[in-house]
Short mmCIF file of C-alpha atoms and ligand atoms in Angstrom, two decimals:
data_model
loop_
_atom_site.label_atom_id
_atom_site.label_comp_id
_atom_site.label_asym_id
_atom_site.label_seq_id
_atom_site.Cartn_x
_atom_site.Cartn_y
_atom_site.Cartn_z
CA MET P 15 43.60 30.42 -10.98
CA LEU P 16 44.65 27.65 -8.59
CA SER P 17 43.88 24.00 -9.34
CA SER P 18 40.84 22.56 -7.61
CA ILE P 19 41.05 21.43 -3.99
CA GLU P 20 37.67 19.70 -4.34
CA GLY P 21 37.38 16.40 -2.50
CA GLN P 22 40.60 16.91 -0.52
CA SER P 23 40.46 16.05 3.15
CA VAL P 24 41.51 18.93 5.40
CA VAL P 25 41.97 19.23 9.17
CA VAL P 26 41.79 22.74 10.62
CA THR P 27 42.65 23.04 14.30
CA GLY P 28 41.01 25.96 16.08
CA GLY P 29 38.36 25.83 13.36
CA SER P 30 35.43 26.69 15.62
CA LYS P 31 36.21 30.41 15.68
CA GLY P 32 38.28 33.20 14.20
CA ILE P 33 41.04 32.48 11.71
CA GLY P 34 40.48 28.72 11.81
CA LYS P 35 36.83 29.16 10.90
CA GLY P 36 37.88 31.49 8.08
CA ILE P 37 40.35 28.88 6.78
CA ALA P 38 37.63 26.19 6.99
CA LYS P 39 35.23 28.46 5.13
CA VAL P 40 37.67 29.10 2.27
CA PHE P 41 38.49 25.40 1.84
CA ALA P 42 34.86 24.24 2.23
CA ALA P 43 33.66 26.80 -0.31
CA ARG P 44 35.95 25.09 -2.84
CA GLY P 45 34.60 21.60 -2.19
CA ALA P 46 37.15 20.29 0.33
CA LYS P 47 36.02 18.00 3.15
CA VAL P 48 36.91 19.87 6.32
CA MET P 49 37.29 18.54 9.85
CA ILE P 50 37.41 21.39 12.32
CA ALA P 51 38.82 20.78 15.79
CA ALA P 52 38.66 22.71 19.05
CA ARG P 53 38.06 22.05 22.74
CA GLY P 54 34.69 23.78 23.06
CA GLU P 55 31.98 21.56 21.61
CA GLU P 56 29.19 24.15 21.54
CA ALA P 57 31.19 26.56 19.37
CA GLY P 58 32.46 23.62 17.29
CA TYR P 59 29.01 22.34 16.37
CA LYS P 60 27.75 25.90 15.84
CA ALA P 61 30.56 26.50 13.34
CA VAL P 62 29.70 23.24 11.57
CA GLU P 63 26.07 24.34 11.29
CA GLU P 64 27.10 27.74 9.92
CA LEU P 65 29.56 26.34 7.37
CA ARG P 66 27.15 23.60 6.25
CA ALA P 67 24.47 26.25 5.72
CA GLN P 68 26.89 27.81 3.22
CA GLY P 69 27.11 24.46 1.40
CA GLY P 70 30.31 23.16 3.00
CA TYR P 71 31.19 19.52 3.75
CA VAL P 72 32.30 20.13 7.34
CA GLU P 73 32.53 18.02 10.50
CA PHE P 74 33.73 18.68 14.04
CA CYS P 75 36.05 16.64 16.25
CA PRO P 76 36.57 17.79 19.86
CA CYS P 77 40.31 18.01 20.52
CA ASP P 78 42.78 19.72 22.80
CA VAL P 79 45.81 20.17 20.55
CA SER P 80 48.20 20.08 23.49
CA ASP P 81 47.07 16.52 24.31
CA TRP P 82 48.86 13.78 22.34
CA SER P 83 46.05 11.18 22.58
CA ALA P 84 43.45 13.74 21.50
CA VAL P 85 45.57 14.82 18.53
CA LYS P 86 46.09 11.20 17.40
CA ASN P 87 42.33 10.69 17.67
CA LEU P 88 41.71 13.84 15.59
CA MET P 89 43.87 12.69 12.68
CA SER P 90 42.50 9.14 12.69
CA THR P 91 38.92 10.42 12.89
CA ALA P 92 39.45 12.72 9.89
CA ALA P 93 41.14 9.98 7.86
CA GLU P 94 38.38 7.47 8.70
CA ARG P 95 35.45 9.83 8.06
CA PHE P 96 36.86 11.33 4.86
CA GLY P 97 38.80 8.30 3.58
CA SER P 98 42.19 10.09 3.68
CA LEU P 99 44.06 13.08 5.02
CA ASN P 100 45.58 15.55 2.56
CA VAL P 101 45.99 18.90 4.30
CA LEU P 102 46.67 19.93 7.90
CA CYS P 103 46.13 23.53 8.94
CA ALA P 104 47.67 23.69 12.43
CA ASN P 105 46.07 26.93 13.48
CA ALA P 106 44.79 26.62 17.07
CA GLY P 107 46.43 28.92 19.53
CA ILE P 108 45.98 31.25 22.47
CA TYR P 109 47.32 34.71 23.21
CA PRO P 110 46.79 35.69 26.85
CA THR P 111 48.76 38.80 27.78
CA LYS P 112 50.98 39.01 30.85
CA ARG P 113 54.14 41.00 31.52
CA ILE P 114 57.24 38.93 32.33
CA PHE P 115 57.53 40.09 35.95
CA GLU P 116 53.90 39.02 36.63
CA MET P 117 53.96 35.78 34.62
CA GLU P 118 53.98 32.46 36.44
CA PRO P 119 56.07 29.65 34.92
CA ASP P 120 52.95 27.55 34.27
CA GLU P 121 51.41 30.44 32.28
CA TRP P 122 54.50 30.39 30.08
CA ASP P 123 54.21 26.59 29.70
CA LYS P 124 50.52 26.74 28.78
CA VAL P 125 51.19 29.07 25.85
CA GLN P 126 54.09 26.92 24.64
CA SER P 127 52.05 23.73 24.78
CA SER P 128 48.96 25.26 23.13
CA ASN P 129 50.87 27.03 20.36
CA LEU P 130 54.22 25.29 19.85
CA LYS P 131 54.10 21.74 21.21
CA SER P 132 50.71 21.43 19.49
CA ALA P 133 52.33 22.10 16.10
CA PHE P 134 54.77 19.24 16.70
CA LEU P 135 51.99 16.93 17.92
CA CYS P 136 49.71 17.67 14.95
CA VAL P 137 52.49 17.25 12.39
CA LYS P 138 53.69 14.00 13.99
CA ALA P 139 50.18 12.55 14.16
CA ALA P 140 49.40 13.49 10.55
CA ILE P 141 52.49 11.88 8.95
CA PRO P 142 51.19 8.27 8.83
CA TYR P 143 48.03 9.45 7.08
CA PHE P 144 49.98 11.56 4.58
CA ASP P 145 52.07 8.45 3.90
CA GLN P 146 48.88 6.51 3.20
CA ALA P 147 47.71 9.28 0.84
CA GLY P 148 51.14 9.47 -0.85
CA SER P 149 51.58 13.19 -0.11
CA GLY P 150 50.44 15.98 2.18
CA ARG P 151 50.42 19.70 2.88
CA ILE P 152 50.86 21.43 6.22
CA VAL P 153 50.13 25.09 6.90
CA LEU P 154 51.00 26.56 10.28
CA THR P 155 49.38 29.74 11.58
CA SER P 156 52.29 31.61 13.11
CA SER P 157 52.18 35.41 13.59
CA ILE P 158 54.10 38.60 12.90
CA THR P 159 54.41 38.79 16.73
CA GLY P 160 57.63 37.01 17.60
CA PRO P 161 59.13 36.46 14.14
CA PHE P 162 59.04 40.22 13.32
CA THR P 163 57.53 42.30 16.10
CA GLY P 164 56.98 42.44 19.86
CA ILE P 165 54.13 43.60 22.08
CA PRO P 166 54.47 44.11 25.83
CA GLY P 167 52.68 41.20 27.52
CA CYS P 168 53.33 38.81 24.63
CA SER P 169 56.81 37.41 25.41
CA HIS P 170 55.50 33.85 25.84
CA TYR P 171 53.31 34.18 22.76
CA GLY P 172 56.05 35.69 20.58
CA ALA P 173 58.45 32.93 21.64
CA SER P 174 55.89 30.27 20.70
CA LYS P 175 55.23 31.82 17.28
CA SER P 176 58.96 32.17 16.49
CA GLY P 177 59.40 28.63 17.79
CA GLN P 178 56.89 27.36 15.23
CA LEU P 179 59.15 28.71 12.47
CA GLY P 180 62.24 27.08 13.97
CA PHE P 181 60.33 23.81 14.12
CA MET P 182 59.13 24.25 10.53
CA ARG P 183 62.61 24.82 9.09
CA THR P 184 63.80 21.42 10.24
CA ALA P 185 60.46 19.69 9.70
CA CYS P 186 60.42 20.80 6.05
CA MET P 187 63.57 18.78 5.38
CA GLU P 188 62.43 15.71 7.32
CA LEU P 189 59.05 15.77 5.56
CA ILE P 190 60.42 15.77 2.02
CA LYS P 191 60.81 12.00 2.00
CA HIS P 192 57.13 11.78 2.96
CA ASN P 193 56.24 14.02 -0.02
CA VAL P 194 54.87 16.63 2.40
CA THR P 195 55.40 20.39 2.37
CA ILE P 196 55.15 22.62 5.43
CA ASN P 197 54.81 26.40 5.31
CA ALA P 198 53.56 29.12 7.62
CA VAL P 199 51.18 32.03 7.29
CA LEU P 200 52.11 34.98 9.52
CA PRO P 201 48.96 37.01 10.18
CA GLY P 202 49.09 40.59 11.34
CA ASN P 203 46.03 41.77 13.22
CA ILE P 204 42.94 39.89 12.12
CA ILE P 205 39.44 40.52 13.48
CA THR P 206 38.49 37.40 15.44
CA GLU P 207 36.63 36.52 18.61
CA GLY P 208 39.97 36.15 20.41
CA LEU P 209 41.33 39.49 19.22
CA MET P 210 38.15 41.31 20.19
CA GLU P 211 38.69 40.15 23.77
CA LEU P 212 41.81 42.37 23.83
CA GLY P 213 39.47 45.39 23.72
CA GLN P 214 38.59 48.27 21.43
CA ASP P 215 41.63 50.35 22.47
CA TYR P 216 43.94 47.56 21.31
CA ILE P 217 42.06 47.22 18.01
CA ASP P 218 42.08 50.99 17.39
CA SER P 219 45.80 51.30 18.15
CA MET P 220 46.59 48.40 15.83
CA ALA P 221 44.45 49.81 12.99
CA ALA P 222 46.37 53.09 13.37
CA SER P 223 49.68 51.19 13.01
CA ILE P 224 48.74 49.45 9.76
CA PRO P 225 49.42 51.25 6.46
CA MET P 226 46.10 49.89 5.11
CA LYS P 227 44.47 51.41 8.21
CA ARG P 228 42.30 48.38 8.88
CA LEU P 229 42.58 44.95 10.41
CA GLY P 230 42.43 41.85 8.21
CA CYS P 231 39.58 39.37 7.96
CA THR P 232 39.81 35.66 8.63
CA GLU P 233 39.40 34.74 4.95
CA ASP P 234 42.59 36.73 4.17
CA ILE P 235 44.45 34.02 6.08
CA GLY P 236 42.28 31.29 4.54
CA HIS P 237 43.33 32.34 1.05
CA ALA P 238 47.02 32.28 1.98
CA ALA P 239 46.58 28.79 3.48
CA LEU P 240 44.73 27.68 0.35
CA PHE P 241 47.68 28.80 -1.78
CA PHE P 242 50.16 26.74 0.28
CA ALA P 243 47.81 23.74 -0.01
CA SER P 244 47.43 24.14 -3.78
CA LYS P 245 49.10 22.06 -6.47
CA GLU P 246 50.78 25.24 -7.70
CA ALA P 247 52.65 25.63 -4.38
CA GLY P 248 54.12 22.13 -4.63
CA TYR P 249 57.74 23.35 -4.89
CA ILE P 250 57.47 25.66 -1.84
CA THR P 251 58.42 24.35 1.58
CA GLY P 252 59.78 25.83 4.80
CA GLN P 253 58.59 29.30 3.82
CA THR P 254 56.54 32.08 5.37
CA LEU P 255 53.89 34.42 4.01
CA VAL P 256 53.11 37.60 5.94
CA VAL P 257 49.47 38.73 5.64
CA ASP P 258 49.31 41.99 7.58
CA GLY P 259 48.17 44.96 5.49
CA GLY P 260 51.80 46.17 5.47
CA GLN P 261 52.06 46.42 9.28
CA ILE P 262 55.68 45.23 9.62
CA ILE P 263 57.07 47.43 6.83
CA PRO P 264 57.07 51.14 7.89
CA GLU P 265 60.28 52.60 9.31
CA SER P 266 58.56 55.82 10.38
CA PHE P 267 55.20 57.25 11.45
CA LYS P 268 55.05 58.96 8.06
CA GLY P 269 55.45 55.54 6.48
CA ILE P 270 52.47 54.25 8.45
CA ALA P 271 50.45 57.17 7.19
CA GLY P 272 51.64 56.40 3.65
CA ILE P 273 52.91 59.95 3.13
CA GLY P 274 56.62 59.81 2.90
P1 NAP H 28 40.35 32.78 18.49
O1 NAP H 28 39.34 33.63 17.83
O2 NAP H 28 40.49 32.86 19.96
O3 NAP H 28 40.09 31.25 18.09
C1 NAP H 28 40.99 30.30 18.58
C2 NAP H 28 40.56 28.92 18.16
O4 NAP H 28 41.54 27.97 18.61
C3 NAP H 28 39.24 28.50 18.77
O5 NAP H 28 38.58 27.64 17.88
C4 NAP H 28 39.68 27.76 20.03
O6 NAP H 28 38.66 26.87 20.46
C5 NAP H 28 40.91 27.02 19.47
N1 NAP H 28 41.85 26.57 20.49
C6 NAP H 28 42.54 27.30 21.39
N2 NAP H 28 43.30 26.50 22.16
C7 NAP H 28 43.08 25.23 21.74
C8 NAP H 28 43.54 23.97 22.16
N3 NAP H 28 44.40 23.82 23.18
N4 NAP H 28 43.10 22.88 21.49
C9 NAP H 28 42.24 23.00 20.46
N5 NAP H 28 41.76 24.17 20.02
C10 NAP H 28 42.17 25.28 20.67
O7 NAP H 28 41.82 33.04 17.92
P2 NAP H 28 42.30 33.58 16.49
O8 NAP H 28 42.51 35.04 16.62
O9 NAP H 28 41.44 33.05 15.43
O10 NAP H 28 43.75 32.91 16.40
C11 NAP H 28 43.94 31.69 15.72
C12 NAP H 28 45.42 31.49 15.47
O11 NAP H 28 45.91 32.59 14.73
C13 NAP H 28 46.25 31.41 16.73
O12 NAP H 28 47.29 30.47 16.55
C14 NAP H 28 46.83 32.81 16.85
O13 NAP H 28 48.03 32.82 17.54
C15 NAP H 28 47.02 33.14 15.39
N6 NAP H 28 47.09 34.58 15.11
C16 NAP H 28 45.99 35.38 15.29
C17 NAP H 28 46.09 36.73 14.99
C18 NAP H 28 44.92 37.66 15.09
O14 NAP H 28 45.09 38.86 14.88
N7 NAP H 28 43.72 37.20 15.35
C19 NAP H 28 47.31 37.27 14.55
C20 NAP H 28 48.40 36.42 14.41
C21 NAP H 28 48.29 35.07 14.67
P3 NAP H 28 38.57 26.35 21.99
O15 NAP H 28 38.97 27.49 22.87
O16 NAP H 28 37.15 25.92 22.14
O17 NAP H 28 39.50 25.20 22.08
#
């Protein structure tokens, strides 16, 4: 069993929906104080209501993670409201699909700033508060898409998710003197509001490609993030954990079916 996370102050970006809400739920259920952040205020306050109804200590701070001033405000708000900042789950991200020949340069830029630049901004803004606390933990939500796999229409997305890992591998060294670890969870296909927008055909074809024959749930990612934030993971930094029901492993269709 992992040591208690009770009373720790946690920021979860993209916490109003999907994986971020699942991460917030897992931490809040264990007594952490969780600040969720997203752009949409209605969904943000609705998530707070839902998580509080389950007994969680949860607040919402509106924030666009690609905006430096908003990100600085997020970290200072969390530290002020909760008295410190201990854990950052940099999870917010977007995954619009567009083939390369149709993609406009600003569509490429938007994905990079929402998914990759945002990781840099959140980490940079959190460091002073981790210094005040004496230590800190950072968990990035990357993806199997980019680091391991590709999907037509996801070149910008895959680049951003691989980029997060490149960023992390240098950040982990720079952060050691701040007593901060940084690791990444790489989800496979997880049922979320965002994923459902890709349509039932997409979901069915993904389920058929996963040896476990089902998509993951948001708490599956929450538990992996909780491990990286735990005392027991204190000697792990710059590492990745794939949570995908075995999706990246099979070398053959028979392997996907688990028959040979
Ligand atoms: P989702 O259901 O669409 O939720 C995305 C969350 O991020 C929302 O709370 C959204 O709120 C927030 N967000 C998006 N852009 C933001 C911005 N610029 N500033 C602040 N918040 C922002 O997506 P999801 O499926 O949970 O994905 C969450 C993360 O997991 C992403 O980084 C995604 O790449 C990664 N991931 C997902 C899967 C999957 O299968 N679902 C697989 C691999 C990796 P607002 O729109 O209101 O801002």
